[in-house]
Amino acid sequence: MDPANLAMIIGSLVVAGGASFLVFKNFKAIKAGLPASDELSEKQGYKAAYFAYLSSVWVAVLALWFNVFADNSGLTQLNAGQVVGAVVLIPGIIFLGASIYLNNKGV
Amino acid sequence: MNEKMKNYLGFGIVVAVIISVLLWFSFAESNLISLPFFGILATIIIIAIWALKRKMDSVKSGVPVEDELSKKLMHKAGYYVFLASIYVTLFIGVFEENIAEFFGFPMLEVHHVTAMIVLFLAISFMASYFYLSIKGNVE
């Protein structure tokens, strides 16, 4: 299998797993009669999403640079589907990582 | 991270975008899609340079660059843009692969896709930031 496709499948599984965990946690809180999100978790979400936003700008810019570099050095260029996948998956993973980090460290 | 370091990082982003624009133009052919893109990109770069210059002036005069409100505004604007960017990026991917071919639109090339994503991220962040700062809803 192409390494880029393999990375995308693994990335998708990580993002889907993380999102399922968050949804499951919210459902559990609602079932127990607790609010799904409080002030702290909202702040954490905003901050983690801000980091993910910055990373998505860099991922898009780096994809453009990589294609220029690949064009000049004979490497295979990323196609549009791979760029789209990278711009969705990498910030998604960073969002999950930042959420967990901020949850442990505090905002 | 101190104020100067933050400014250098911001300056790095502007330089990266300018280099990307130049590289993108070296790819792009002189077609209709290039001219509006160039205008939008030039506007974004001018606004970014103006914002950076304002920050540098603040650092020089000893005034804090960011206060609590502007941090909250940035985080909330980033949150909205991040969520929107997932949908928009996926739509661009679907459009590029299926819709364009089905309706006979011109197929997007990879540098067009990348440029559209960067443009969307920049414009929507600015719009979201200005909207939230005018509305004052940061909680």
mmCIF file of C-alpha atoms in Angstrom, chain B residues 3-139:
data_model
loop_
_atom_site.group_PDB
_atom_site.id
_atom_site.type_symbol
_atom_site.label_atom_id
_atom_site.label_comp_id
_atom_site.label_asym_id
_atom_site.label_seq_id
_atom_site.Cartn_x
_atom_site.Cartn_y
_atom_site.Cartn_z
ATOM 1 C CA GLU B 3 6.328 39.256 22.996
ATOM 2 C CA LYS B 4 9.271 39.566 20.604
ATOM 3 C CA MET B 5 9.283 35.828 19.900
ATOM 4 C CA LYS B 6 5.540 35.918 19.147
ATOM 5 C CA ASN B 7 6.082 38.780 16.710
ATOM 6 C CA TYR B 8 8.893 36.969 14.954
ATOM 7 C CA LEU B 9 6.593 33.945 14.579
ATOM 8 C CA GLY B 10 3.884 36.177 13.105
ATOM 9 C CA PHE B 11 6.442 37.705 10.768
ATOM 10 C CA GLY B 12 7.497 34.160 9.766
ATOM 11 C CA ILE B 13 3.912 33.318 8.804
ATOM 12 C CA VAL B 14 3.643 36.428 6.611
ATOM 13 C CA VAL B 15 6.967 35.626 4.923
ATOM 14 C CA ALA B 16 5.851 32.003 4.408
ATOM 15 C CA VAL B 17 2.617 33.143 2.795
ATOM 16 C CA ILE B 18 4.445 35.619 0.521
ATOM 17 C CA ILE B 19 6.909 32.894 -0.586
ATOM 18 C CA SER B 20 3.960 30.544 -1.210
ATOM 19 C CA VAL B 21 2.193 33.175 -3.301
ATOM 20 C CA LEU B 22 5.297 33.677 -5.408
ATOM 21 C CA LEU B 23 5.694 29.912 -5.846
ATOM 22 C CA TRP B 24 2.023 29.555 -6.699
ATOM 23 C CA PHE B 25 2.314 32.247 -9.352
ATOM 24 C CA SER B 26 5.273 30.480 -10.854
ATOM 25 C CA PHE B 27 2.903 27.483 -11.305
ATOM 26 C CA ALA B 28 -0.229 29.311 -12.362
ATOM 27 C CA GLU B 29 -0.994 29.985 -15.952
ATOM 28 C CA SER B 30 -2.449 33.337 -16.924
ATOM 29 C CA ASN B 31 -6.083 32.358 -16.674
ATOM 30 C CA LEU B 32 -9.136 34.036 -15.191
ATOM 31 C CA ILE B 33 -8.886 32.259 -11.836
ATOM 32 C CA SER B 34 -5.473 33.839 -11.103
ATOM 33 C CA LEU B 35 -6.479 37.501 -11.115
ATOM 34 C CA PRO B 36 -9.148 37.477 -8.363
ATOM 35 C CA PHE B 37 -6.945 35.158 -6.293
ATOM 36 C CA PHE B 38 -4.073 37.605 -6.620
ATOM 37 C CA GLY B 39 -6.252 40.518 -5.488
ATOM 38 C CA ILE B 40 -7.508 38.638 -2.426
ATOM 39 C CA LEU B 41 -4.019 37.425 -1.514
ATOM 40 C CA ALA B 42 -2.559 40.909 -1.885
ATOM 41 C CA THR B 43 -5.281 42.271 0.442
ATOM 42 C CA ILE B 44 -4.586 39.575 3.041
ATOM 43 C CA ILE B 45 -0.847 40.219 2.944
ATOM 44 C CA ILE B 46 -1.313 43.991 3.274
ATOM 45 C CA ILE B 47 -3.644 43.536 6.281
ATOM 46 C CA ALA B 48 -1.210 41.027 7.859
ATOM 47 C CA ILE B 49 1.747 43.398 7.428
ATOM 48 C CA TRP B 50 -0.303 46.280 8.874
ATOM 49 C CA ALA B 51 -1.311 44.140 11.902
ATOM 50 C CA LEU B 52 2.298 43.071 12.454
ATOM 51 C CA LYS B 53 3.568 46.626 12.206
ATOM 52 C CA ARG B 54 1.007 47.694 14.809
ATOM 53 C CA LYS B 55 2.211 44.918 17.111
ATOM 54 C CA MET B 56 5.867 45.842 16.595
ATOM 55 C CA ASP B 57 5.032 49.465 17.474
ATOM 56 C CA SER B 58 3.308 48.266 20.650
ATOM 57 C CA VAL B 59 6.369 46.231 21.666
ATOM 58 C CA LYS B 60 8.679 49.169 20.948
ATOM 59 C CA SER B 61 6.589 51.542 23.049
ATOM 60 C CA GLY B 62 6.420 49.021 25.928
ATOM 61 C CA VAL B 63 2.668 48.401 25.647
ATOM 62 C CA PRO B 64 1.489 44.749 25.859
ATOM 63 C CA VAL B 65 0.730 43.355 22.398
ATOM 64 C CA GLU B 66 -2.130 41.138 23.517
ATOM 65 C CA ASP B 67 -4.678 41.602 26.270
ATOM 66 C CA GLU B 68 -7.123 39.050 27.653
ATOM 67 C CA LEU B 69 -9.892 40.137 25.282
ATOM 68 C CA SER B 70 -7.836 39.839 22.088
ATOM 69 C CA LYS B 71 -6.628 36.382 23.184
ATOM 70 C CA LYS B 72 -10.213 35.234 23.751
ATOM 71 C CA LEU B 73 -11.246 36.714 20.409
ATOM 72 C CA MET B 74 -8.459 34.867 18.607
ATOM 73 C CA HIS B 75 -9.245 31.553 20.296
ATOM 74 C CA LYS B 76 -12.958 31.780 19.532
ATOM 75 C CA ALA B 77 -12.384 32.943 15.947
ATOM 76 C CA GLY B 78 -9.899 30.081 15.496
ATOM 77 C CA TYR B 79 -12.480 27.635 16.885
ATOM 78 C CA TYR B 80 -15.142 28.686 14.371
ATOM 79 C CA VAL B 81 -12.709 28.734 11.445
ATOM 80 C CA PHE B 82 -11.305 25.316 12.376
ATOM 81 C CA LEU B 83 -14.795 23.784 12.349
ATOM 82 C CA ALA B 84 -15.723 25.544 9.098
ATOM 83 C CA SER B 85 -12.414 24.598 7.470
ATOM 84 C CA ILE B 86 -13.108 20.871 7.927
ATOM 85 C CA TYR B 87 -16.381 21.138 5.994
ATOM 86 C CA VAL B 88 -15.024 23.526 3.351
ATOM 87 C CA THR B 89 -11.901 21.417 2.761
ATOM 88 C CA LEU B 90 -13.948 18.252 2.416
ATOM 89 C CA PHE B 91 -16.332 20.043 0.030
ATOM 90 C CA ILE B 92 -13.374 21.202 -2.090
ATOM 91 C CA GLY B 93 -12.137 17.587 -2.159
ATOM 92 C CA VAL B 94 -15.538 16.245 -3.242
ATOM 93 C CA PHE B 95 -15.950 19.073 -5.780
ATOM 94 C CA GLU B 96 -12.524 18.445 -7.244
ATOM 95 C CA GLU B 97 -13.098 14.699 -7.593
ATOM 96 C CA ASN B 98 -16.785 14.370 -8.492
ATOM 97 C CA ILE B 99 -18.874 17.511 -8.898
ATOM 98 C CA ALA B 100 -16.581 19.328 -11.337
ATOM 99 C CA GLU B 101 -16.412 16.311 -13.634
ATOM 100 C CA PHE B 102 -20.165 15.634 -13.413
ATOM 101 C CA PHE B 103 -21.212 19.215 -14.237
ATOM 102 C CA GLY B 104 -18.416 19.821 -16.719
ATOM 103 C CA PHE B 105 -16.650 22.517 -14.641
ATOM 104 C CA PRO B 106 -12.895 22.857 -15.139
ATOM 105 C CA MET B 107 -10.983 20.460 -12.881
ATOM 106 C CA LEU B 108 -9.012 22.097 -10.095
ATOM 107 C CA GLU B 109 -5.290 21.540 -9.993
ATOM 108 C CA VAL B 110 -3.511 20.777 -6.741
ATOM 109 C CA HIS B 111 -2.057 24.302 -6.374
ATOM 110 C CA HIS B 112 -5.550 25.750 -6.897
ATOM 111 C CA VAL B 113 -6.891 23.502 -4.131
ATOM 112 C CA THR B 114 -4.078 24.534 -1.766
ATOM 113 C CA ALA B 115 -4.502 28.230 -2.580
ATOM 114 C CA MET B 116 -8.279 28.014 -2.020
ATOM 115 C CA ILE B 117 -7.769 26.387 1.381
ATOM 116 C CA VAL B 118 -5.185 28.990 2.494
ATOM 117 C CA LEU B 119 -7.418 31.818 1.247
ATOM 118 C CA PHE B 120 -10.462 30.434 3.018
ATOM 119 C CA LEU B 121 -8.522 30.042 6.285
ATOM 120 C CA ALA B 122 -7.187 33.603 6.118
ATOM 121 C CA ILE B 123 -10.382 35.366 5.022
ATOM 122 C CA SER B 124 -12.715 33.499 7.365
ATOM 123 C CA PHE B 125 -10.400 34.083 10.349
ATOM 124 C CA MET B 126 -10.294 37.810 9.653
ATOM 125 C CA ALA B 127 -14.072 37.962 9.153
ATOM 126 C CA SER B 128 -14.738 35.915 12.279
ATOM 127 C CA TYR B 129 -12.313 38.019 14.358
ATOM 128 C CA PHE B 130 -13.836 41.313 13.223
ATOM 129 C CA TYR B 131 -17.390 40.026 13.719
ATOM 130 C CA LEU B 132 -16.654 38.831 17.251
ATOM 131 C CA SER B 133 -14.787 42.027 18.140
ATOM 132 C CA ILE B 134 -17.714 44.168 16.930
ATOM 133 C CA LYS B 135 -20.308 41.965 18.596
ATOM 134 C CA GLY B 136 -18.199 41.560 21.738
ATOM 135 C CA ASN B 137 -19.298 37.964 22.297
ATOM 136 C CA VAL B 138 -16.216 36.113 23.493
ATOM 137 C CA GLU B 139 -17.565 33.959 26.341
#
